[in-house]
Amino acid sequence: MLALRRVQPWAVGFAQRSATKQVALASTAVDTDGSHSQSSGEPVAPQKHPRAIRTRRPRISLQHPREWNRPLAFGVLPAFDEALKVIKEDSMALKDEVTALEGAIAREKETPQPDQHALRMMEDKLRILEVQSEINFPQVRWKCANGMADMSKAVDRHLLEQRWRKEGALDLLMERIHQMKVVPDVLPDIHPSLDLRVNFPKVKSNAGLQATVSKAVYEHVEPGVFLLPEQTVEPPKIYTTVFHPEERLYTLLMIDPDFPDETNKTFQTYLHWLQPNIPLSSVSPSPVPNLNTHTAYIPPHPQRGTNYHRYTVLLLPQHSRLSIHMVAKDKRTGFDVRAFMEKHGLDKNVGGGVHMWREVWSEGVPAVYKEILKTAEPKFGRMPKADRYGDFRGKKRYV
């Protein structure tokens, strides 16, 4: 038996109105000139386009700052008010410890022979206490999550570093670095300690033979993606998020480990860019300025007939200021990254930054050879298959 269900009167009315509306729409016809007409001759009301839904969330950044507001007014939820009270009391107790430890450090430095090991231990503890004294405040976490971090504060630096290390950005970078064999082809290992980001012009159109790019609009490059040679004609904008407050020196390298070596029928490294003695700290401006004053940037130019090229940017920490000679255009082929690091005392194990992307040949590469390199463009291909019977061809089969 069929189960019957009583239909409410309002449902019947809704169904009748829906059916009437569908019949009216079905009887509407569209003329060839685009005007609407109805079989009965009555005019049809113009269709209304759906209104775009605006988001109520304001733009929040350092350029458009906002202040944190309590999600609940005082007295609405006593447990929330008590939690904020406990956080504030804990912060005040930790700040008292910070003040006492700062005094102990100052007294130790005033002694004739200060204990350096004890000083380092106290300074490390001081940094931990400074972070713990403010890390639980909701307004501190809210500002860091909305792009308003103050990099002069230890707690903000700590929160941004934890976000970079634990929320996927560093994992994606290291995944692409190892998947594309940048490690170990370029370096045997690398341990990034700062967030290095690369921005190139955005592609406006890629319909013709040669792509057109926007000179004003730059976009973030995800590690490992493919870019067009037309995008990389000009030097990229280098952004860094550094987590140490003191100023340190770095060396910027951009290389291509997939440059053809015709003599040995293999690949070699080509140096595209070199800039030593870059001062960086947590409050350094971004993008990093004055990066093209040493060994000038040469755009990527993947050769026709070769596979994709892995263009790698390295930001290597220095121990002191370096005196490095500029590398001429004809001396960039066969650049040895490991020998360069060993010669100048650059240690990959103490941190730094890394980024990479890929490119293949396109219609924009010949212009790089003609206008910048001033050489003829080479063309490569697969070696012809060996003919095992070539020596016997043309000879008489039967004598």
mmCIF file of C-alpha atoms in Angstrom, residues 25-222:
data_model
loop_
_atom_site.group_PDB
_atom_site.id
_atom_site.type_symbol
_atom_site.label_atom_id
_atom_site.label_comp_id
_atom_site.label_asym_id
_atom_site.label_seq_id
_atom_site.Cartn_x
_atom_site.Cartn_y
_atom_site.Cartn_z
ATOM 1 C CA LEU A 25 7.884 31.591 -18.310
ATOM 2 C CA ALA A 26 7.323 28.847 -20.866
ATOM 3 C CA SER A 27 4.991 31.085 -22.907
ATOM 4 C CA THR A 28 7.630 33.805 -23.141
ATOM 5 C CA ALA A 29 9.492 33.938 -26.472
ATOM 6 C CA VAL A 30 12.578 35.822 -27.557
ATOM 7 C CA ASP A 31 12.546 37.617 -30.902
ATOM 8 C CA THR A 32 15.511 37.609 -33.232
ATOM 9 C CA ASP A 33 16.338 41.220 -32.410
ATOM 10 C CA GLY A 34 16.597 40.411 -28.686
ATOM 11 C CA SER A 35 13.201 41.902 -27.617
ATOM 12 C CA HIS A 36 10.921 39.781 -25.405
ATOM 13 C CA SER A 37 7.321 39.049 -26.447
ATOM 14 C CA GLN A 38 4.493 36.856 -25.141
ATOM 15 C CA SER A 39 2.002 34.779 -27.101
ATOM 16 C CA SER A 40 -0.884 36.759 -25.601
ATOM 17 C CA GLY A 41 0.709 40.081 -26.561
ATOM 18 C CA GLU A 42 1.100 41.282 -22.988
ATOM 19 C CA PRO A 43 4.440 42.955 -22.076
ATOM 20 C CA VAL A 44 6.876 40.977 -19.934
ATOM 21 C CA ALA A 45 8.692 42.568 -17.025
ATOM 22 C CA PRO A 46 12.462 42.762 -17.507
ATOM 23 C CA GLN A 47 14.485 40.126 -15.681
ATOM 24 C CA LYS A 48 16.359 41.295 -12.623
ATOM 25 C CA HIS A 49 19.970 40.278 -12.221
ATOM 26 C CA PRO A 50 20.917 38.974 -8.788
ATOM 27 C CA ARG A 51 22.571 41.588 -6.657
ATOM 28 C CA ALA A 52 26.172 40.912 -5.714
ATOM 29 C CA ILE A 53 26.601 40.021 -2.076
ATOM 30 C CA ARG A 54 29.027 42.292 -0.312
ATOM 31 C CA THR A 55 31.216 40.967 2.400
ATOM 32 C CA ARG A 56 30.918 42.683 5.742
ATOM 33 C CA ARG A 57 34.538 41.991 6.661
ATOM 34 C CA PRO A 58 36.664 45.154 6.268
ATOM 35 C CA ARG A 59 40.062 45.170 4.624
ATOM 36 C CA ILE A 60 42.582 44.695 7.421
ATOM 37 C CA SER A 61 46.302 45.288 6.927
ATOM 38 C CA LEU A 62 49.061 47.623 8.006
ATOM 39 C CA GLN A 63 47.721 50.114 5.446
ATOM 40 C CA HIS A 64 44.151 49.672 6.749
ATOM 41 C CA PRO A 65 44.599 48.855 10.455
ATOM 42 C CA ARG A 66 41.801 47.851 12.771
ATOM 43 C CA GLU A 67 41.576 47.397 16.520
ATOM 44 C CA TRP A 68 40.588 44.136 18.164
ATOM 45 C CA ASN A 69 37.088 44.116 19.643
ATOM 46 C CA ARG A 70 35.816 41.758 22.300
ATOM 47 C CA PRO A 71 33.573 39.074 20.804
ATOM 48 C CA LEU A 72 31.401 39.302 23.924
ATOM 49 C CA ALA A 73 30.556 42.363 25.966
ATOM 50 C CA PHE A 74 31.614 42.428 29.596
ATOM 51 C CA GLY A 75 29.208 40.461 31.773
ATOM 52 C CA VAL A 76 27.618 38.370 28.997
ATOM 53 C CA LEU A 77 29.735 35.304 29.715
ATOM 54 C CA PRO A 78 31.437 35.399 33.129
ATOM 55 C CA ALA A 79 33.765 32.517 32.202
ATOM 56 C CA PHE A 80 35.197 34.559 29.326
ATOM 57 C CA ASP A 81 35.742 37.569 31.568
ATOM 58 C CA GLU A 82 37.475 35.387 34.146
ATOM 59 C CA ALA A 83 39.718 33.860 31.457
ATOM 60 C CA LEU A 84 40.898 37.306 30.340
ATOM 61 C CA LYS A 85 41.539 38.196 33.972
ATOM 62 C CA VAL A 86 43.692 35.079 34.490
ATOM 63 C CA ILE A 87 45.657 35.799 31.291
ATOM 64 C CA LYS A 88 46.371 39.354 32.445
ATOM 65 C CA GLU A 89 47.506 38.238 35.916
ATOM 66 C CA ASP A 90 49.815 35.608 34.395
ATOM 67 C CA SER A 91 51.261 38.210 32.027
ATOM 68 C CA MET A 92 52.020 40.604 34.887
ATOM 69 C CA ALA A 93 53.793 37.851 36.848
ATOM 70 C CA LEU A 94 55.927 36.940 33.832
ATOM 71 C CA LYS A 95 56.789 40.586 33.193
ATOM 72 C CA ASP A 96 58.073 40.823 36.773
ATOM 73 C CA GLU A 97 60.355 37.875 35.987
ATOM 74 C CA VAL A 98 61.510 39.649 32.819
ATOM 75 C CA THR A 99 62.434 42.769 34.805
ATOM 76 C CA ALA A 100 64.367 40.729 37.373
ATOM 77 C CA LEU A 101 66.216 38.782 34.675
ATOM 78 C CA GLU A 102 67.149 41.961 32.794
ATOM 79 C CA GLY A 103 68.704 43.278 35.993
ATOM 80 C CA ALA A 104 70.684 40.054 36.464
ATOM 81 C CA ILE A 105 71.988 40.254 32.891
ATOM 82 C CA ALA A 106 73.047 43.880 33.373
ATOM 83 C CA ARG A 107 74.892 43.031 36.595
ATOM 84 C CA GLU A 108 76.679 40.094 34.951
ATOM 85 C CA LYS A 109 77.854 42.297 32.076
ATOM 86 C CA GLU A 110 79.306 44.836 34.519
ATOM 87 C CA THR A 111 81.607 42.254 36.138
ATOM 88 C CA PRO A 112 85.308 42.320 35.094
ATOM 89 C CA GLN A 113 85.092 38.829 33.549
ATOM 90 C CA PRO A 114 81.467 38.035 32.667
ATOM 91 C CA ASP A 115 80.505 34.402 32.232
ATOM 92 C CA GLN A 116 79.551 34.184 28.540
ATOM 93 C CA HIS A 117 77.833 30.827 28.904
ATOM 94 C CA ALA A 118 75.684 32.114 31.764
ATOM 95 C CA LEU A 119 74.877 35.255 29.767
ATOM 96 C CA ARG A 120 73.704 33.206 26.789
ATOM 97 C CA MET A 121 71.531 31.061 29.033
ATOM 98 C CA MET A 122 69.937 34.107 30.659
ATOM 99 C CA GLU A 123 69.371 35.840 27.309
ATOM 100 C CA ASP A 124 67.682 32.733 25.917
ATOM 101 C CA LYS A 125 65.437 32.553 28.967
ATOM 102 C CA LEU A 126 64.681 36.269 28.628
ATOM 103 C CA ARG A 127 63.453 35.790 25.053
ATOM 104 C CA ILE A 128 61.212 32.923 26.152
ATOM 105 C CA LEU A 129 59.712 34.946 28.998
ATOM 106 C CA GLU A 130 59.074 37.936 26.711
ATOM 107 C CA VAL A 131 57.090 35.706 24.365
ATOM 108 C CA GLN A 132 55.176 33.898 27.111
ATOM 109 C CA SER A 133 54.174 37.142 28.803
ATOM 110 C CA GLU A 134 52.063 38.258 25.802
ATOM 111 C CA ILE A 135 51.349 35.230 23.644
ATOM 112 C CA ASN A 136 48.010 34.382 25.303
ATOM 113 C CA PHE A 137 46.376 37.777 24.745
ATOM 114 C CA PRO A 138 43.652 37.408 22.070
ATOM 115 C CA GLN A 139 44.389 40.856 20.629
ATOM 116 C CA VAL A 140 48.033 39.885 20.013
ATOM 117 C CA ARG A 141 47.082 36.723 18.152
ATOM 118 C CA TRP A 142 44.347 38.545 16.217
ATOM 119 C CA LYS A 143 46.738 41.202 14.940
ATOM 120 C CA CYS A 144 49.310 38.619 13.827
ATOM 121 C CA ALA A 145 46.626 36.607 12.039
ATOM 122 C CA ASN A 146 45.377 39.710 10.181
ATOM 123 C CA GLY A 147 48.673 41.057 8.840
ATOM 124 C CA MET A 148 49.298 43.686 11.514
ATOM 125 C CA ALA A 149 52.235 42.070 13.308
ATOM 126 C CA ASP A 150 54.875 44.339 14.835
ATOM 127 C CA MET A 151 58.153 42.641 13.915
ATOM 128 C CA SER A 152 60.029 44.615 16.552
ATOM 129 C CA LYS A 153 58.230 42.545 19.228
ATOM 130 C CA ALA A 154 59.468 39.070 20.119
ATOM 131 C CA VAL A 155 55.968 37.636 20.519
ATOM 132 C CA ASP A 156 54.876 38.740 17.038
ATOM 133 C CA ARG A 157 58.018 37.306 15.463
ATOM 134 C CA HIS A 158 57.430 34.028 17.284
ATOM 135 C CA LEU A 159 53.799 33.756 16.157
ATOM 136 C CA LEU A 160 54.655 34.474 12.514
ATOM 137 C CA GLU A 161 57.495 31.964 12.541
ATOM 138 C CA GLN A 162 55.248 29.274 14.005
ATOM 139 C CA ARG A 163 52.618 30.053 11.394
ATOM 140 C CA TRP A 164 55.214 29.769 8.589
ATOM 141 C CA ARG A 165 56.631 26.515 9.932
ATOM 142 C CA LYS A 166 53.420 24.742 10.975
ATOM 143 C CA GLU A 167 50.628 25.937 8.674
ATOM 144 C CA GLY A 168 51.930 24.625 5.345
ATOM 145 C CA ALA A 169 54.106 27.308 3.740
ATOM 146 C CA LEU A 170 57.441 25.752 4.701
ATOM 147 C CA ASP A 171 56.114 22.234 4.097
ATOM 148 C CA LEU A 172 55.080 23.121 0.538
ATOM 149 C CA LEU A 173 58.452 24.748 -0.157
ATOM 150 C CA MET A 174 60.465 21.768 1.095
ATOM 151 C CA GLU A 175 58.172 19.347 -0.735
ATOM 152 C CA ARG A 176 58.829 21.081 -4.073
ATOM 153 C CA ILE A 177 62.555 21.482 -3.365
ATOM 154 C CA HIS A 178 62.928 17.740 -2.816
ATOM 155 C CA GLN A 179 60.450 16.646 -5.502
ATOM 156 C CA MET A 180 62.254 18.688 -8.167
ATOM 157 C CA LYS A 181 65.646 17.388 -6.951
ATOM 158 C CA VAL A 182 66.994 20.844 -6.158
ATOM 159 C CA VAL A 183 68.325 18.935 -3.179
ATOM 160 C CA PRO A 184 70.806 17.329 -3.894
ATOM 161 C CA ASP A 185 71.477 18.698 -7.418
ATOM 162 C CA VAL A 186 72.228 22.233 -6.198
ATOM 163 C CA LEU A 187 73.043 21.659 -2.517
ATOM 164 C CA PRO A 188 73.265 18.444 -0.503
ATOM 165 C CA ASP A 189 70.857 19.864 2.065
ATOM 166 C CA ILE A 190 69.301 23.134 3.169
ATOM 167 C CA HIS A 191 67.458 24.274 6.295
ATOM 168 C CA PRO A 192 65.531 27.544 5.681
ATOM 169 C CA SER A 193 65.329 29.936 8.604
ATOM 170 C CA LEU A 194 63.496 32.821 6.885
ATOM 171 C CA ASP A 195 60.494 33.104 4.604
ATOM 172 C CA LEU A 196 61.676 34.019 1.081
ATOM 173 C CA ARG A 197 58.969 34.977 -1.431
ATOM 174 C CA VAL A 198 59.295 35.867 -5.116
ATOM 175 C CA ASN A 199 56.890 38.039 -7.138
ATOM 176 C CA PHE A 200 56.851 38.344 -10.945
ATOM 177 C CA PRO A 201 54.541 40.262 -13.327
ATOM 178 C CA LYS A 202 51.138 38.752 -13.946
ATOM 179 C CA VAL A 203 50.257 37.365 -17.390
ATOM 180 C CA LYS A 204 47.636 39.518 -19.127
ATOM 181 C CA SER A 205 47.152 37.421 -22.261
ATOM 182 C CA ASN A 206 48.614 34.194 -23.565
ATOM 183 C CA ALA A 207 46.482 33.773 -26.687
ATOM 184 C CA GLY A 208 49.043 34.698 -29.363
ATOM 185 C CA LEU A 209 52.504 33.424 -30.146
ATOM 186 C CA GLN A 210 54.047 35.566 -27.419
ATOM 187 C CA ALA A 211 52.442 36.244 -24.050
ATOM 188 C CA THR A 212 51.847 39.770 -22.779
ATOM 189 C CA VAL A 213 52.478 40.557 -19.137
ATOM 190 C CA SER A 214 51.440 43.386 -16.866
ATOM 191 C CA LYS A 215 54.272 45.699 -15.876
ATOM 192 C CA ALA A 216 52.353 47.094 -12.917
ATOM 193 C CA VAL A 217 50.661 44.035 -11.398
ATOM 194 C CA TYR A 218 52.949 41.505 -9.710
ATOM 195 C CA GLU A 219 51.768 38.203 -8.260
ATOM 196 C CA HIS A 220 53.193 35.752 -5.768
ATOM 197 C CA VAL A 221 54.981 32.749 -7.274
ATOM 198 C CA GLU A 222 54.200 29.441 -5.628
#
